[in-house]
Coordinates of C-alpha atoms and ligand atoms in Angstrom, one line a residue:
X55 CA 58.2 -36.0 19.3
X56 CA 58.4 -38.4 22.4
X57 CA 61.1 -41.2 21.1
X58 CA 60.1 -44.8 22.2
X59 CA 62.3 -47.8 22.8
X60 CA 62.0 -51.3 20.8
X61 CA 63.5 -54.7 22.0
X62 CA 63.4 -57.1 19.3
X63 CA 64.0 -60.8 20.6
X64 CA 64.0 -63.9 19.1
X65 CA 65.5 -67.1 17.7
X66 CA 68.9 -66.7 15.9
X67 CA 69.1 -66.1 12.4
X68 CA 65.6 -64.9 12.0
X69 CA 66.4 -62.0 10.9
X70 CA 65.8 -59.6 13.8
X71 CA 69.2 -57.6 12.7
X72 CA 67.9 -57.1 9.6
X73 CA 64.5 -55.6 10.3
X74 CA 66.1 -54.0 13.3
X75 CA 69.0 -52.0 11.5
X76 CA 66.4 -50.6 8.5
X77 CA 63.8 -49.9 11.6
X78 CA 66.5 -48.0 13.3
X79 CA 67.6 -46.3 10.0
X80 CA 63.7 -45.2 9.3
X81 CA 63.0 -44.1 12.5
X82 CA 66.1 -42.1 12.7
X83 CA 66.8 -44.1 16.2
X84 CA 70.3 -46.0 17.6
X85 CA 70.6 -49.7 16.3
X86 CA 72.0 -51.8 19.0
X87 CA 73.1 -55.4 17.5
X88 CA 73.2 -56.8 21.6
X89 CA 74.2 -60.4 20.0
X90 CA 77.8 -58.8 18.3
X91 CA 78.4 -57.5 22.0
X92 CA 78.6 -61.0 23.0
X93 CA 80.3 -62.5 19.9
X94 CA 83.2 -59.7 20.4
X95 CA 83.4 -61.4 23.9
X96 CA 83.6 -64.6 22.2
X97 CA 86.0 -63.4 19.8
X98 CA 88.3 -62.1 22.7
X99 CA 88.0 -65.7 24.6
X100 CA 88.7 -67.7 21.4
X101 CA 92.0 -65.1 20.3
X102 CA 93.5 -65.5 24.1
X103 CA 92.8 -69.1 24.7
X104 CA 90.2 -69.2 26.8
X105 CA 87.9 -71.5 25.1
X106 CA 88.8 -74.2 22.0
X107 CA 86.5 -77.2 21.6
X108 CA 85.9 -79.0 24.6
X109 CA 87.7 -76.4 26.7
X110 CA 86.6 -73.4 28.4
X111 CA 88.4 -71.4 30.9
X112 CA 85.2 -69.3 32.8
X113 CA 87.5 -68.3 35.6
X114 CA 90.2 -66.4 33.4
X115 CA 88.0 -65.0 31.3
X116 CA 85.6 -63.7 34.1
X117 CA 89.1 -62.4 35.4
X118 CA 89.8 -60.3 32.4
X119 CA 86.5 -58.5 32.0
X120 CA 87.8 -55.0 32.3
X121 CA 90.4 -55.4 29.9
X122 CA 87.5 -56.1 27.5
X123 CA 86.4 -52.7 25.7
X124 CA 83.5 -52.9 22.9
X125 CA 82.0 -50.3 21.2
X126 CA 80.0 -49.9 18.1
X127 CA 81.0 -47.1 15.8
X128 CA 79.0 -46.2 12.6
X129 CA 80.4 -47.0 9.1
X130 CA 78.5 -44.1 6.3
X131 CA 79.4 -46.5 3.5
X132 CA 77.7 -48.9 4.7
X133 CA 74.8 -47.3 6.7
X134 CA 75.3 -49.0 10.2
X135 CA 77.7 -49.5 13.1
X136 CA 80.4 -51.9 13.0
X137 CA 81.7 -53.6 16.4
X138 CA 85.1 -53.1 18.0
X139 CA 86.9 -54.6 20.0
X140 CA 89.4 -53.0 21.9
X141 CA 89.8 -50.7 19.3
X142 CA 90.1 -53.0 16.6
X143 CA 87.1 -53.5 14.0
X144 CA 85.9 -57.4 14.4
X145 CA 83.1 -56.7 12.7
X146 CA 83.8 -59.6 9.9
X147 CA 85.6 -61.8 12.3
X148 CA 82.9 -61.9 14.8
X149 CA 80.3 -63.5 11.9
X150 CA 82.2 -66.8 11.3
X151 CA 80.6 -70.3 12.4
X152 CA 83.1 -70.6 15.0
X153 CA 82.0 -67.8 17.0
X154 CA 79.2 -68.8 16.6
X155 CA 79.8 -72.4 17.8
X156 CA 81.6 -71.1 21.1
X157 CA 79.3 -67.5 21.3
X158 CA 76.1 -69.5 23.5
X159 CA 78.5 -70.8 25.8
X160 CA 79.9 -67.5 26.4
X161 CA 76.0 -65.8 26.9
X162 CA 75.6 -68.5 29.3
X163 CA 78.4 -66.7 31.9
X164 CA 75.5 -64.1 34.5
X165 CA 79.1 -61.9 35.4
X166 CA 79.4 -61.6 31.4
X167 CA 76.1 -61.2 31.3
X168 CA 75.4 -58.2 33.9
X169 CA 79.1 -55.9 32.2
X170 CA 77.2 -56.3 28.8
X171 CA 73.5 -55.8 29.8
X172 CA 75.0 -52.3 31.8
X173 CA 76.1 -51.3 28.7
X174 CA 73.3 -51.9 26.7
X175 CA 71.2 -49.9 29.3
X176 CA 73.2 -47.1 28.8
X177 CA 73.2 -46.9 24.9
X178 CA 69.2 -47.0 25.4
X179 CA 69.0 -44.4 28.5
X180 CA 67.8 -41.8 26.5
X181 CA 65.6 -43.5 24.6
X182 CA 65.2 -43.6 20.5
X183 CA 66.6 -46.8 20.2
X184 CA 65.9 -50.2 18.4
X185 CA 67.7 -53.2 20.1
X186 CA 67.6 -56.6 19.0
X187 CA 69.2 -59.9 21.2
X188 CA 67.7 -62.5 23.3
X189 CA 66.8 -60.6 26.6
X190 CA 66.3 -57.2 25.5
X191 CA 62.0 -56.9 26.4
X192 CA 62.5 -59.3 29.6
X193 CA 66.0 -58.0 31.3
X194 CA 67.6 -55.1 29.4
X195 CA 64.6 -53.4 28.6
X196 CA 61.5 -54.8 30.4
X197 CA 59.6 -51.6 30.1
X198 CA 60.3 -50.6 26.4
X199 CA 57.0 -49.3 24.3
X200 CA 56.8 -52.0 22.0
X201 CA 58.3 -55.5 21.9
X202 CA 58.4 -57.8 19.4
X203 CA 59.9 -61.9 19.2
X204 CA 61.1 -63.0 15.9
X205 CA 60.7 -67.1 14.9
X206 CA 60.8 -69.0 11.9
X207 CA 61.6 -72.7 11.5
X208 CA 65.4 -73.7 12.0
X209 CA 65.7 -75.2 8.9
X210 CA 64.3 -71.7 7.2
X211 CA 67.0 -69.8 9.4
X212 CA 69.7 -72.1 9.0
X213 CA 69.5 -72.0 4.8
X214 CA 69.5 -68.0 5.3
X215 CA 72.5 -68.6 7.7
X216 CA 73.9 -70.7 4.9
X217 CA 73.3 -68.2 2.0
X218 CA 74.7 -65.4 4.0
X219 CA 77.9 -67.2 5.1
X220 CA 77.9 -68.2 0.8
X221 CA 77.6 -64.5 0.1
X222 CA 80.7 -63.6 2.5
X223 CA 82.7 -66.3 0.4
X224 CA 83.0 -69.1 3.9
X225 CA 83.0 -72.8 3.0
X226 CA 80.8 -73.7 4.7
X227 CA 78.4 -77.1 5.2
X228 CA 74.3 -76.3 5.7
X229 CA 73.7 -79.7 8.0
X230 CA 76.6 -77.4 9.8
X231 CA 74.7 -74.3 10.0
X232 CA 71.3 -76.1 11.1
X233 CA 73.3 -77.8 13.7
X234 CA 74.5 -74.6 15.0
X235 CA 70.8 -73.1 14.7
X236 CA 69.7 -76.1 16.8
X237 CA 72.5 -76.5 19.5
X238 CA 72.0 -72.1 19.8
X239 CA 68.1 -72.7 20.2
X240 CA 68.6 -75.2 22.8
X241 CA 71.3 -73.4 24.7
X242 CA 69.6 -70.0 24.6
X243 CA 66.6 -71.0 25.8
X244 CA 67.6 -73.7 28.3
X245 CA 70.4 -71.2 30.2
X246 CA 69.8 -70.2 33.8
X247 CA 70.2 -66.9 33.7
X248 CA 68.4 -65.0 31.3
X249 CA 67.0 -67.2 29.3
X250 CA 65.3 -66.4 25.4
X251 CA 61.7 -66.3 26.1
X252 CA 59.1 -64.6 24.8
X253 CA 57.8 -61.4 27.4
X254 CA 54.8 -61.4 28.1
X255 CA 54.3 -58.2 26.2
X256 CA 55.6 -59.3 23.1
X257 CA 54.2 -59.6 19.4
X258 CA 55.2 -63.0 18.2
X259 CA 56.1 -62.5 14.3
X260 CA 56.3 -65.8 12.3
X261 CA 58.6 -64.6 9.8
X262 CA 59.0 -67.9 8.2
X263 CA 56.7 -67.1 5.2
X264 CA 57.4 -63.7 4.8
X265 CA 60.3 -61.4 2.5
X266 CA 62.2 -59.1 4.2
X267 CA 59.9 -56.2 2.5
X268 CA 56.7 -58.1 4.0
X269 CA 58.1 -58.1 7.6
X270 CA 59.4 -54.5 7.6
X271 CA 56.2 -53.0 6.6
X272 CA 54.6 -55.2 9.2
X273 CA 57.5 -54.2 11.8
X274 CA 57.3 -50.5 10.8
X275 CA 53.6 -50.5 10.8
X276 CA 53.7 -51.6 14.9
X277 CA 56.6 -49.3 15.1
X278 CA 54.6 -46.2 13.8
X279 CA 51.2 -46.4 15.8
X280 CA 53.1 -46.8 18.8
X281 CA 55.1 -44.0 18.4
X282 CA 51.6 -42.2 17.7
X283 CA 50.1 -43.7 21.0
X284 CA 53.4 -41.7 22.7
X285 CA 52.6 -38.5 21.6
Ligands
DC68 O1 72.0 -62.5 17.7 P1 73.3 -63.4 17.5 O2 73.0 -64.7 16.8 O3 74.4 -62.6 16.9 O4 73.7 -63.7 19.0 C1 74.8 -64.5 19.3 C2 74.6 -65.2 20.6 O5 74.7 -64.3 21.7 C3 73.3 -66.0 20.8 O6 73.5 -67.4 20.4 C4 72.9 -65.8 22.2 C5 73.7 -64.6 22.7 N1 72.9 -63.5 23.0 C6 72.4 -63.4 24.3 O7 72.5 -64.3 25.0 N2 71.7 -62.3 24.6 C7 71.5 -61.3 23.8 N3 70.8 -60.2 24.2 C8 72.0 -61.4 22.5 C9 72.7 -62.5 22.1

């Protein structure tokens, strides 16, 4: 049977990694989280000094991109691929608020940009594979089968931010969390290069009134009949 490739996009925190990882799972396909690619990045910048609040040092960190090595490598127990960087796993560390508070600056940087979106190329070359991010239908993957853009309201995706980072056992402040959601939404979609919009080929999902069982029927529903239009 022909595999087909799937670029979700969206908004953060709408739960495209989610849908994406149980899609993957389903399907029998490679889950690509694009977005921990860049936090690991982030992670790397924040642990050697290269950005704090109010400071960020492009130049060295564009300097050092060969020295950066992430890969994803699958966990059984837990039934997905965890992120490492430079052969540590950061899958924890890179989910805190302050990665994410420095990780859109970071996304913002086209040398950082093109090293990652190579590699993303080249997990998907062989098709079979269900990648979720920002720019995965319009740059990464601009002819992929079927393309879908995630949204919900940021107040909806900043309380399932907030529960999440609860669940992990963060202190954390929800008028924190849907600042975050905000300042990402602006950034993301206001960046030069690459910036989150919907491709033209898309199917917009409003996830904002649905469960999580709700929107992966609908998602695997779209997934299955366009795998059948493949074959
Ligand atoms: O999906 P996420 O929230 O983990 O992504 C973290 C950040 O990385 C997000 O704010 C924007 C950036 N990103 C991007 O620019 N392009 C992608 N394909 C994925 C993520």
């Amino acid at each position: 049977m022909n595999k087909i490739t799937i670029a979700i996009d969206g908004f953060s925190s709408t739960g495209k990694s989610t849908v994406a990882k149980r899609l993957a799972k389903t399907l029998g396909y490679i889950y690509v989280d694009s977005g921990a690619m860049y936090r690991a990045v982030t992670l790397y910048a924040m642990q050697n000094g290269f950005i704090e609040t109010d400071y960020f040092n492009k130049d060295r960190l564009i300097a050092q991109l060969d020295c950066i090595q992430i890969g994803f490598v699958f966990n059984e127990a837990l039934g997905f691929a965890e992120v490492y960087l430079n052969g540590d796993n950061v899958e924890k560390q890179i989910r805190t608020l302050e990665v994410s508070q420095f990780v859109s600056q970071i996304a913002t940087v086209s040398e950082i940009r093109e090293q990652l979106v190579l590699q993303q190329q080249n997990f998907g070359k062989d098709k079979g594979v269900v990648m979720d991010g920002r720019d995965i239908g319009t740059v990464v993957f601009p002819d992929a089968e079927l393309k879908l853009f995630m949204t919900a309201t940021a107040e909806q995706r900043a309380q399932r931010r907030y529960d999440e980072l609860v669940e992990r056992g963060d202190e954390v402040d929800y008028e924190d969390v849907l600042k975050n959601v905000q300042s990402r939404d602006h950034i993301d979609s206001t960046r030069e290069d690459s910036p989150l919009t919907m491709a033209d080929d898309a199917i917009k999902i409003d996830n904002s009134n649905l469960n999580l069982e709700e929107q992966f029927e609908l998602v695997y529903k779209l997934a299955k009949d366009k795998i059948s239009e493949c074959n």
